[in-house]
Short mmCIF file of C-alpha atoms in Angstrom, two decimals:
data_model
loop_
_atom_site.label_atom_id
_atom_site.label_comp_id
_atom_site.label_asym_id
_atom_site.label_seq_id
_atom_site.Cartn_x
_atom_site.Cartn_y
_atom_site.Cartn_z
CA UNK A 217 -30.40 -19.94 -15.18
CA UNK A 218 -30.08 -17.43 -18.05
CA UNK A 219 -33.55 -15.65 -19.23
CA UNK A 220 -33.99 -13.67 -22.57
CA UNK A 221 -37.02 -11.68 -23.27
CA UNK A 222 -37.20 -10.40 -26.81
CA UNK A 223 -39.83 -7.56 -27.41
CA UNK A 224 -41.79 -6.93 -30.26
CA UNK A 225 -42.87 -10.37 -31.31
CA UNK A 226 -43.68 -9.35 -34.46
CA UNK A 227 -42.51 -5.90 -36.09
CA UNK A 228 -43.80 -4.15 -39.76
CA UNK A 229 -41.78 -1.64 -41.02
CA UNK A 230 -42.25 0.56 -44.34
CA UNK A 231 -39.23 -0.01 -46.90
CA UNK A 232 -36.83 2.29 -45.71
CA UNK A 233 -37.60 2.92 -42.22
CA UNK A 234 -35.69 1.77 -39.07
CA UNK A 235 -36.53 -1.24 -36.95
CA UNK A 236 -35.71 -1.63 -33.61
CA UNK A 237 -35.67 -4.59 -31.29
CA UNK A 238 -35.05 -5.25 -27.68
CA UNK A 239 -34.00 -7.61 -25.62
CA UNK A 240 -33.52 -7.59 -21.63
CA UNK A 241 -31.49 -10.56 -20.13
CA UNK A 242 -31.52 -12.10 -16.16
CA UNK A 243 -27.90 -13.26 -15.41
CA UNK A 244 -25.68 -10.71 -14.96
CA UNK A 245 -22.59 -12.95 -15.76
CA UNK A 246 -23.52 -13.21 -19.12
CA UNK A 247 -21.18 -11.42 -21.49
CA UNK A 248 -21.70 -12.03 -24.90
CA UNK A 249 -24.86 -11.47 -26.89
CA UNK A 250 -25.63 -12.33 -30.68
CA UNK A 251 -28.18 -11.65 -33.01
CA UNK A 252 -29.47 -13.93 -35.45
CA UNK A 253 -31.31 -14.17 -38.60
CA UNK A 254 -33.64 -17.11 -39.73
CA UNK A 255 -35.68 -17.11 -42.77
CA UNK A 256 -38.56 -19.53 -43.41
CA UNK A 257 -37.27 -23.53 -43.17
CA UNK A 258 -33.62 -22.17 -43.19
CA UNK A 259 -30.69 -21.68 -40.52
CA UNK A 260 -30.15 -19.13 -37.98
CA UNK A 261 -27.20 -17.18 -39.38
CA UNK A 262 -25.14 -15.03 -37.06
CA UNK A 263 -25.89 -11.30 -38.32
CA UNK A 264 -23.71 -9.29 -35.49
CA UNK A 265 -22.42 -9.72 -31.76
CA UNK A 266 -21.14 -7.60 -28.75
CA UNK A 267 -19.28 -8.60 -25.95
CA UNK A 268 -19.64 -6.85 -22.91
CA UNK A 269 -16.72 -4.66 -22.87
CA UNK A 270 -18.50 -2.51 -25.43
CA UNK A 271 -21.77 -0.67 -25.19
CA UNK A 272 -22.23 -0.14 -29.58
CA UNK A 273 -21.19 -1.68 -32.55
CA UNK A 274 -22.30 -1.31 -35.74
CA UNK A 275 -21.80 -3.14 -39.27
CA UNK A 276 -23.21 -0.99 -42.48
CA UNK A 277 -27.22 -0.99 -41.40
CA UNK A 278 -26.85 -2.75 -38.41
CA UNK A 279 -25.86 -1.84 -35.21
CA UNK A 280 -26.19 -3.59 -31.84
CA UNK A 281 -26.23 -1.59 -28.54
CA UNK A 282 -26.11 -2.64 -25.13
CA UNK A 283 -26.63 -1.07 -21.82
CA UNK A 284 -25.15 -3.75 -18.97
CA UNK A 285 -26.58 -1.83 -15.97
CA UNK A 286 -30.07 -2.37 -16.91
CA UNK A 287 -29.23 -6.10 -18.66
CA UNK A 288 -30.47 -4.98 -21.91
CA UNK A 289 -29.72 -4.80 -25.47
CA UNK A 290 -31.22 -3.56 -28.72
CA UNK A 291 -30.76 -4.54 -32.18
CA UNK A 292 -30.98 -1.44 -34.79
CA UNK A 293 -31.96 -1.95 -38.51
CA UNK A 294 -31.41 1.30 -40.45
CA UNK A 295 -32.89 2.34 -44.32
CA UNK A 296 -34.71 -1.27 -44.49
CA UNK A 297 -35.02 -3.57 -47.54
CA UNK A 298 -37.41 -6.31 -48.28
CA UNK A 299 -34.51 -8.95 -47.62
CA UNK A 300 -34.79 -8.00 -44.37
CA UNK A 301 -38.10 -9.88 -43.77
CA UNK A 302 -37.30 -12.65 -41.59
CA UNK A 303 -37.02 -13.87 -38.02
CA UNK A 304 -34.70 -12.13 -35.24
CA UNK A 305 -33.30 -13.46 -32.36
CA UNK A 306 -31.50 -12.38 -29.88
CA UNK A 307 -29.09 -14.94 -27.32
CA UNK A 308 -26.97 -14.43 -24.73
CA UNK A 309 -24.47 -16.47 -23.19
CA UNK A 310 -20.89 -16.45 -21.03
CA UNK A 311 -17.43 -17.27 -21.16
CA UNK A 312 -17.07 -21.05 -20.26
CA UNK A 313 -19.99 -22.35 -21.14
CA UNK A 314 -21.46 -20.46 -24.19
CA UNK A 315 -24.84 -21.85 -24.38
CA UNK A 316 -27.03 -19.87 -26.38
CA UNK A 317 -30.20 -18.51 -24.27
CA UNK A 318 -32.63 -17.07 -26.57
CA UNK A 319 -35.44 -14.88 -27.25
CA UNK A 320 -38.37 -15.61 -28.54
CA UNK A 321 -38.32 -13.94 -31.95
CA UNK A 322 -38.97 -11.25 -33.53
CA UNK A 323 -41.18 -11.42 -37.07
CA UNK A 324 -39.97 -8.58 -38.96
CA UNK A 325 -41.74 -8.00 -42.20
CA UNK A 326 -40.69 -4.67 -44.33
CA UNK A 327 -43.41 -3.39 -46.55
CA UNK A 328 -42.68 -2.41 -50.10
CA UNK B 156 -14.18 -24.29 -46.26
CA UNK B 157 -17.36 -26.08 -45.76
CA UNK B 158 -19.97 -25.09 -43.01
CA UNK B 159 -21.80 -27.21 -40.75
CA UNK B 160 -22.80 -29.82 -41.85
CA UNK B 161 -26.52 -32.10 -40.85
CA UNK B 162 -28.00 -34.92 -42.02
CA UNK B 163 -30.80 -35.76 -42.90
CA UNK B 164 -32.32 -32.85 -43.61
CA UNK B 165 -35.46 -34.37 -42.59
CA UNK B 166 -36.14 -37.43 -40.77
CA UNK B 167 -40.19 -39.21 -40.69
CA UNK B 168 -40.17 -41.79 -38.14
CA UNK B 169 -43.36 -43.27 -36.36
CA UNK B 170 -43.75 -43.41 -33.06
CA UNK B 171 -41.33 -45.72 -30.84
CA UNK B 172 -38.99 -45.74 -33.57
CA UNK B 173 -35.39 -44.35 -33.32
CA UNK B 174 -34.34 -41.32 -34.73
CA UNK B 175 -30.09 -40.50 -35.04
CA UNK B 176 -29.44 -37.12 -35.97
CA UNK B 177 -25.53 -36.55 -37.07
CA UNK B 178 -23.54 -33.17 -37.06
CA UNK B 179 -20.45 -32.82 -39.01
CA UNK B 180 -18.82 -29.36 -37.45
CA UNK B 181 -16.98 -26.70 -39.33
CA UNK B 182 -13.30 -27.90 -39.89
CA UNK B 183 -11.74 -27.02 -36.53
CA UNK B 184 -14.19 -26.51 -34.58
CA UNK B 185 -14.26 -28.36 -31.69
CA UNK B 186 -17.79 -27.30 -29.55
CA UNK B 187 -20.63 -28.33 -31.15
CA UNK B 188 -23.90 -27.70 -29.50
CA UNK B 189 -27.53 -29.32 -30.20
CA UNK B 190 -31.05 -27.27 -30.07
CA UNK B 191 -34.55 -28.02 -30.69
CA UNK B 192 -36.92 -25.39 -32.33
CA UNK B 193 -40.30 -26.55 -31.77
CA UNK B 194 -42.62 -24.60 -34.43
CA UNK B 195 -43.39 -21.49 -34.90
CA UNK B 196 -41.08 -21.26 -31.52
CA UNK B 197 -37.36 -20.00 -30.57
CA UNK B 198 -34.37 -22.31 -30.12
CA UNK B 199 -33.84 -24.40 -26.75
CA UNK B 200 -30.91 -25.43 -25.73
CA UNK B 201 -30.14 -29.14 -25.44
CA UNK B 202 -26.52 -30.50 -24.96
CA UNK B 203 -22.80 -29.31 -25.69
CA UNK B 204 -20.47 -31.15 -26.26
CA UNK B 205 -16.41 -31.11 -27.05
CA UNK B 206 -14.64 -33.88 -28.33
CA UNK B 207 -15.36 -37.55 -26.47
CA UNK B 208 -16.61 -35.10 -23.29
CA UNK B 209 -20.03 -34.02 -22.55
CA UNK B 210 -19.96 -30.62 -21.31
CA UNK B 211 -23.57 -29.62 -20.71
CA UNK B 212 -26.64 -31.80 -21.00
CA UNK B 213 -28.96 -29.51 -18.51
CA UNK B 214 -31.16 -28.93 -21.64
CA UNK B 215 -31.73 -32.44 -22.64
CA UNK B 216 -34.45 -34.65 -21.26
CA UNK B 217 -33.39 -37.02 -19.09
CA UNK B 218 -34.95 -40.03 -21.09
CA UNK B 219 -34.59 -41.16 -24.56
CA UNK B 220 -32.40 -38.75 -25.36
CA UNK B 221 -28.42 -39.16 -26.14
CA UNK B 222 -25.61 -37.14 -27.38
CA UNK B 223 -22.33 -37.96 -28.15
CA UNK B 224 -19.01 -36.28 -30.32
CA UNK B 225 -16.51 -39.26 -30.43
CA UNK B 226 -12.98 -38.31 -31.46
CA UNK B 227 -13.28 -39.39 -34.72
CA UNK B 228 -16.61 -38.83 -36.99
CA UNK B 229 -19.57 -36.45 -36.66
CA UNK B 230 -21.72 -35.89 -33.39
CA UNK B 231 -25.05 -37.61 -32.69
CA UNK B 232 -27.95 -36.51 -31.21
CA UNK B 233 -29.96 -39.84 -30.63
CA UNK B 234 -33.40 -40.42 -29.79
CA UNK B 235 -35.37 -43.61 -28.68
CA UNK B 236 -38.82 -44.32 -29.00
CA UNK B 237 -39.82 -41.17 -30.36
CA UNK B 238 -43.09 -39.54 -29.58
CA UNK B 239 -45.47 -36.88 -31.29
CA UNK B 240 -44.03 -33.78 -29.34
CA UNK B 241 -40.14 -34.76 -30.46
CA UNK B 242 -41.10 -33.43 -33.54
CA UNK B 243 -39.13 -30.56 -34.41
CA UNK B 244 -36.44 -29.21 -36.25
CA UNK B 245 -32.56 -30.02 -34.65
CA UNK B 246 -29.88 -27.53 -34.93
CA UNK B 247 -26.31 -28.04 -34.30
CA UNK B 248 -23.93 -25.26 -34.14
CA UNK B 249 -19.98 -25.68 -34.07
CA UNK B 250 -17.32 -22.85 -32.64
CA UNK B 251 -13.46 -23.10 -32.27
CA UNK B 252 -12.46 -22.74 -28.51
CA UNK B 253 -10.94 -19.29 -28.55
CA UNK B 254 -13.92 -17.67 -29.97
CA UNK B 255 -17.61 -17.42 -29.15
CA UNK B 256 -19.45 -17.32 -32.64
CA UNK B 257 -21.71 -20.36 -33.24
CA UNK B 258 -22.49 -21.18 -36.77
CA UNK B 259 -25.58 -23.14 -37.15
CA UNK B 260 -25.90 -26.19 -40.03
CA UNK B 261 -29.05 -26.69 -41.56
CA UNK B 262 -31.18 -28.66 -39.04
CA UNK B 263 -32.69 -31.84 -39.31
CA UNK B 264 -36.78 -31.67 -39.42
CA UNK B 265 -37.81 -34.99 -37.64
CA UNK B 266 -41.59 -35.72 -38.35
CA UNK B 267 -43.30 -38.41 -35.90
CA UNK B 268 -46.27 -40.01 -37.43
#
């Protein structure tokens, strides 16, 4: 089955710095790979996607990028706020099944 | 338009009771998956299912543990005779069949004393 590795476990980044985080993945069928956001005792809510017909995307501060010959993919934080302190994960999953496979998290915390 | 819905929000039971956890998907979705996030851990797979079908239960432990989305009401993740390590907090995530976004609900925090 599907394995995630997520890489840095946990991340500090000055208030308006970048923040990068990477994720490799094992099955090369998968084909679709979120990011999500979880704060403390809340959801994970969906923060951006790419499919793998496309090697960027980017929304405002956030882009995702990845790179399907080496099965990884990298989530980009640009010009960070303290709002952005939370949990990261990356997934990835496939058409016709969709199961989330996820990382293990990423603790970002931005310092004033 | 409402999101996903769980209930409870959190759940004590002591051990060998039964805990039922119920999702109520986004309106027209008709996936809905279950995972467990242990603490301080990421999310595990358990079970998807679609309406009155169970797609995938590779996740889910083979005993005590039930699923099912009947055609009309919310889904249930069941579990019998709960032990110390169930404790954890449930997700369930809905998506329409064209797409692949999942949206989460809330989670249900099940505490076994």
């Amino acid at each position: 089955g599907e394995n995630v590795e997520q890489h840095p476990s946990t991340l500090s980044v000055q208030e308006g710095d970048s923040a990068v985080i990477k994720c490799t993945y094992s099955d090369s069928a998968s084909n679709y790979f979120p990011w999500y956001k979880q704060e403390l005792g809340k959801r994970p809510q969906l923060i951006i996607d790419i499919r793998s017909n496309v090697g960027e995307k980017k929304d405002q501060r956030i882009a995702v990028t990845l790179n399907k010959t080496a099965k990884h993919f990298s989530l980009h934080i640009t010009e960070t706020q303290p709002e952005d302190s939370a949990v990261y994960f990356c997934a990835a999953s496939r058409y016709g099944n969709e199961k989330l496979t996820f990382g293990t998290g990423t603790r970002l915390t931005i310092i004033p | 338009n409402a999101g996903v819905m769980q209930n409870p929000r959190h759940l004590v039971r002591r051990r060998g009771q039964e805990a039922r956890l119920r999702c109520s998907p986004m309106k027209g979705h008709s996936h809905v998956y279950w995972y467990r996030q242990l603490p301080e851990e990421g999310l595990k797979f358990m079970v998807y299912l679609q309406k009155e079908n169970i797609i995938d239960e590779s996740g889910m432990p083979k005993e005590r543990f039930s699923a099912e989305f009947p055609k009309e009401g919310p889904s249930i993740l069941r579990i019998q005779q709960v032990v110390r390590g169930d404790s954890a907090a449930y997700f369930c995530a809905s998506k329409v069949s064209s797409s692949y976004e999942q949206y989460f609900g809330p989670g249900t925090r099940l505490t076994v004393t």
